[in-house]
Amino acid sequence: RLAKKLRDGLVEKGYELCSSSPANQVFVIFPDKVLASLEGKASVCLWERHDEESCVVRLTTSWATEEAAVDEFLSLV
């Protein structure tokens, strides 16, 4: 449920998903400037370079993820 909320929130903010996974992993393309703004505020897994100015990032939720954490992350991006 929270991965879907995260996925939907990122799409609403205009970010492109790299794949449409129904699982708890979300693969999203973030510009390098967004990644720089997250430094020290959120932990993300860099998956691969998308192009010269952006990366594919893997975000994961789990049974322990709190909805407030998803809301906070979405407010950061």
Short mmCIF file of N, CA and C in Angstrom, two decimals:
data_model
loop_
_atom_site.label_atom_id
_atom_site.label_comp_id
_atom_site.label_asym_id
_atom_site.label_seq_id
_atom_site.Cartn_x
_atom_site.Cartn_y
_atom_site.Cartn_z
N ARG A 1 0.83 -1.19 0.00
CA ARG A 1 0.00 0.00 0.00
C ARG A 1 0.87 1.25 0.00
N LEU A 2 1.93 1.26 0.82
CA LEU A 2 2.77 2.45 0.90
C LEU A 2 3.67 2.60 -0.33
N ALA A 3 4.06 1.49 -0.94
CA ALA A 3 4.83 1.59 -2.19
C ALA A 3 3.96 2.22 -3.28
N LYS A 4 2.69 1.84 -3.31
CA LYS A 4 1.76 2.44 -4.28
C LYS A 4 1.59 3.92 -4.00
N LYS A 5 1.48 4.29 -2.74
CA LYS A 5 1.36 5.70 -2.38
C LYS A 5 2.60 6.47 -2.83
N LEU A 6 3.77 5.88 -2.59
CA LEU A 6 5.03 6.50 -3.00
C LEU A 6 5.09 6.64 -4.52
N ARG A 7 4.77 5.56 -5.22
CA ARG A 7 4.78 5.54 -6.69
C ARG A 7 3.82 6.60 -7.24
N ASP A 8 2.59 6.61 -6.73
CA ASP A 8 1.59 7.57 -7.20
C ASP A 8 2.01 9.01 -6.90
N GLY A 9 2.58 9.23 -5.73
CA GLY A 9 3.01 10.57 -5.35
C GLY A 9 4.13 11.08 -6.25
N LEU A 10 5.06 10.22 -6.59
CA LEU A 10 6.16 10.62 -7.47
C LEU A 10 5.65 10.96 -8.87
N VAL A 11 4.72 10.15 -9.37
CA VAL A 11 4.14 10.41 -10.69
C VAL A 11 3.36 11.73 -10.67
N GLU A 12 2.61 11.97 -9.61
CA GLU A 12 1.86 13.23 -9.49
C GLU A 12 2.79 14.44 -9.50
N LYS A 13 4.01 14.27 -8.97
CA LYS A 13 4.98 15.36 -8.94
C LYS A 13 5.73 15.50 -10.26
N GLY A 14 5.43 14.60 -11.22
CA GLY A 14 6.01 14.71 -12.55
C GLY A 14 7.24 13.87 -12.79
N TYR A 15 7.60 13.00 -11.86
CA TYR A 15 8.77 12.14 -12.06
C TYR A 15 8.38 10.93 -12.91
N GLU A 16 9.34 10.48 -13.70
CA GLU A 16 9.13 9.33 -14.58
C GLU A 16 9.57 8.05 -13.86
N LEU A 17 8.72 7.03 -13.92
CA LEU A 17 9.08 5.73 -13.37
C LEU A 17 9.85 4.96 -14.42
N CYS A 18 10.84 4.21 -13.98
CA CYS A 18 11.64 3.41 -14.89
C CYS A 18 10.92 2.11 -15.23
N SER A 19 10.11 1.63 -14.29
CA SER A 19 9.32 0.43 -14.52
C SER A 19 8.04 0.53 -13.69
N SER A 20 7.11 -0.32 -14.00
CA SER A 20 5.83 -0.32 -13.29
C SER A 20 5.72 -1.59 -12.46
N SER A 21 6.41 -1.62 -11.35
CA SER A 21 6.44 -2.80 -10.49
C SER A 21 5.32 -2.77 -9.47
N PRO A 22 4.58 -3.88 -9.32
CA PRO A 22 3.52 -3.93 -8.30
C PRO A 22 4.09 -4.28 -6.91
N ALA A 23 5.40 -4.50 -6.84
CA ALA A 23 6.03 -4.90 -5.57
C ALA A 23 6.35 -3.68 -4.71
N ASN A 24 7.12 -3.91 -3.66
CA ASN A 24 7.45 -2.85 -2.71
C ASN A 24 8.63 -2.00 -3.17
N GLN A 25 9.14 -2.23 -4.36
CA GLN A 25 10.25 -1.45 -4.89
C GLN A 25 9.74 -0.47 -5.95
N VAL A 26 10.24 0.75 -5.89
CA VAL A 26 9.87 1.78 -6.84
C VAL A 26 11.14 2.24 -7.54
N PHE A 27 11.17 2.18 -8.86
CA PHE A 27 12.32 2.63 -9.65
C PHE A 27 11.92 3.91 -10.35
N VAL A 28 12.56 5.01 -9.95
CA VAL A 28 12.19 6.33 -10.44
C VAL A 28 13.42 7.04 -10.97
N ILE A 29 13.22 7.92 -11.94
CA ILE A 29 14.32 8.71 -12.50
C ILE A 29 14.33 10.07 -11.82
N PHE A 30 15.45 10.36 -11.15
CA PHE A 30 15.63 11.64 -10.48
C PHE A 30 16.76 12.42 -11.15
N PRO A 31 16.55 13.70 -11.40
CA PRO A 31 17.65 14.54 -11.86
C PRO A 31 18.74 14.60 -10.77
N ASP A 32 19.97 14.79 -11.20
CA ASP A 32 21.08 14.86 -10.25
C ASP A 32 20.86 15.94 -9.19
N LYS A 33 20.22 17.06 -9.58
CA LYS A 33 20.00 18.15 -8.63
C LYS A 33 19.04 17.72 -7.52
N VAL A 34 18.09 16.84 -7.81
CA VAL A 34 17.19 16.32 -6.78
C VAL A 34 17.97 15.41 -5.84
N LEU A 35 18.82 14.56 -6.42
CA LEU A 35 19.64 13.68 -5.58
C LEU A 35 20.53 14.50 -4.65
N ALA A 36 21.10 15.57 -5.16
CA ALA A 36 21.95 16.43 -4.33
C ALA A 36 21.14 17.05 -3.20
N SER A 37 19.90 17.43 -3.47
CA SER A 37 19.07 18.05 -2.43
C SER A 37 18.66 17.05 -1.35
N LEU A 38 18.68 15.76 -1.67
CA LEU A 38 18.31 14.72 -0.69
C LEU A 38 19.46 14.34 0.23
N GLU A 39 20.67 14.72 -0.15
CA GLU A 39 21.85 14.34 0.62
C GLU A 39 21.72 14.77 2.08
N GLY A 40 21.87 13.81 2.96
CA GLY A 40 21.76 14.08 4.39
C GLY A 40 20.33 14.10 4.92
N LYS A 41 19.35 13.99 4.02
CA LYS A 41 17.95 14.04 4.42
C LYS A 41 17.23 12.72 4.20
N ALA A 42 17.67 11.95 3.19
CA ALA A 42 17.02 10.69 2.86
C ALA A 42 18.06 9.75 2.26
N SER A 43 17.81 8.48 2.42
CA SER A 43 18.70 7.46 1.88
C SER A 43 18.04 6.83 0.65
N VAL A 44 18.75 6.84 -0.46
CA VAL A 44 18.25 6.24 -1.69
C VAL A 44 19.32 5.31 -2.25
N CYS A 45 18.91 4.36 -3.05
CA CYS A 45 19.83 3.42 -3.70
C CYS A 45 19.95 3.81 -5.17
N LEU A 46 21.14 4.27 -5.55
CA LEU A 46 21.36 4.60 -6.96
C LEU A 46 21.45 3.30 -7.74
N TRP A 47 20.61 3.16 -8.74
CA TRP A 47 20.54 1.92 -9.51
C TRP A 47 21.47 1.98 -10.72
N GLU A 48 21.30 3.04 -11.52
CA GLU A 48 22.15 3.23 -12.70
C GLU A 48 21.95 4.64 -13.24
N ARG A 49 22.92 5.09 -14.04
CA ARG A 49 22.76 6.37 -14.72
C ARG A 49 21.68 6.23 -15.77
N HIS A 50 20.84 7.23 -15.85
CA HIS A 50 19.82 7.25 -16.90
C HIS A 50 20.35 8.01 -18.11
N ASP A 51 20.95 9.15 -17.84
CA ASP A 51 21.60 9.96 -18.86
C ASP A 51 22.61 10.85 -18.15
N GLU A 52 23.11 11.87 -18.82
CA GLU A 52 24.15 12.71 -18.24
C GLU A 52 23.67 13.55 -17.06
N GLU A 53 22.35 13.73 -16.93
CA GLU A 53 21.83 14.62 -15.89
C GLU A 53 20.90 13.94 -14.90
N SER A 54 20.75 12.60 -15.00
CA SER A 54 19.81 11.93 -14.09
C SER A 54 20.20 10.48 -13.85
N CYS A 55 19.63 9.94 -12.76
CA CYS A 55 19.89 8.55 -12.36
C CYS A 55 18.57 7.83 -12.10
N VAL A 56 18.62 6.52 -12.29
CA VAL A 56 17.52 5.68 -11.84
C VAL A 56 17.81 5.34 -10.38
N VAL A 57 16.82 5.54 -9.54
CA VAL A 57 16.94 5.32 -8.11
C VAL A 57 15.94 4.25 -7.69
N ARG A 58 16.38 3.36 -6.80
CA ARG A 58 15.47 2.34 -6.27
C ARG A 58 15.05 2.76 -4.87
N LEU A 59 13.77 2.86 -4.67
CA LEU A 59 13.19 3.17 -3.37
C LEU A 59 12.41 1.94 -2.92
N THR A 60 12.47 1.61 -1.65
CA THR A 60 11.84 0.40 -1.15
C THR A 60 11.05 0.70 0.12
N THR A 61 9.87 0.13 0.20
CA THR A 61 9.09 0.17 1.44
C THR A 61 9.07 -1.23 2.03
N SER A 62 8.71 -1.33 3.30
CA SER A 62 8.62 -2.64 3.95
C SER A 62 7.47 -2.61 4.95
N TRP A 63 7.31 -3.71 5.65
CA TRP A 63 6.27 -3.79 6.68
C TRP A 63 6.52 -2.75 7.78
N ALA A 64 7.76 -2.30 7.91
CA ALA A 64 8.11 -1.35 8.97
C ALA A 64 8.04 0.11 8.52
N THR A 65 7.78 0.34 7.25
CA THR A 65 7.69 1.71 6.75
C THR A 65 6.44 2.38 7.30
N GLU A 66 6.64 3.58 7.81
CA GLU A 66 5.50 4.34 8.33
C GLU A 66 5.00 5.31 7.25
N GLU A 67 3.71 5.51 7.22
CA GLU A 67 3.11 6.40 6.23
C GLU A 67 3.71 7.80 6.32
N ALA A 68 4.02 8.25 7.52
CA ALA A 68 4.62 9.57 7.69
C ALA A 68 5.97 9.67 6.99
N ALA A 69 6.71 8.57 6.93
CA ALA A 69 8.00 8.57 6.24
C ALA A 69 7.81 8.75 4.74
N VAL A 70 6.80 8.12 4.18
CA VAL A 70 6.50 8.28 2.75
C VAL A 70 6.08 9.73 2.49
N ASP A 71 5.23 10.28 3.34
CA ASP A 71 4.80 11.67 3.18
C ASP A 71 5.99 12.62 3.27
N GLU A 72 6.88 12.37 4.21
CA GLU A 72 8.06 13.24 4.37
C GLU A 72 8.96 13.16 3.14
N PHE A 73 9.19 11.94 2.65
CA PHE A 73 10.03 11.80 1.46
C PHE A 73 9.42 12.55 0.28
N LEU A 74 8.13 12.40 0.09
CA LEU A 74 7.47 13.09 -1.03
C LEU A 74 7.58 14.60 -0.87
N SER A 75 7.58 15.09 0.35
CA SER A 75 7.72 16.54 0.55
C SER A 75 9.13 17.03 0.21
N LEU A 76 10.11 16.13 0.26
CA LEU A 76 11.49 16.49 -0.03
C LEU A 76 11.79 16.57 -1.52
N VAL A 77 11.03 15.82 -2.30
CA VAL A 77 11.29 15.79 -3.74
C VAL A 77 10.31 16.67 -4.47
#
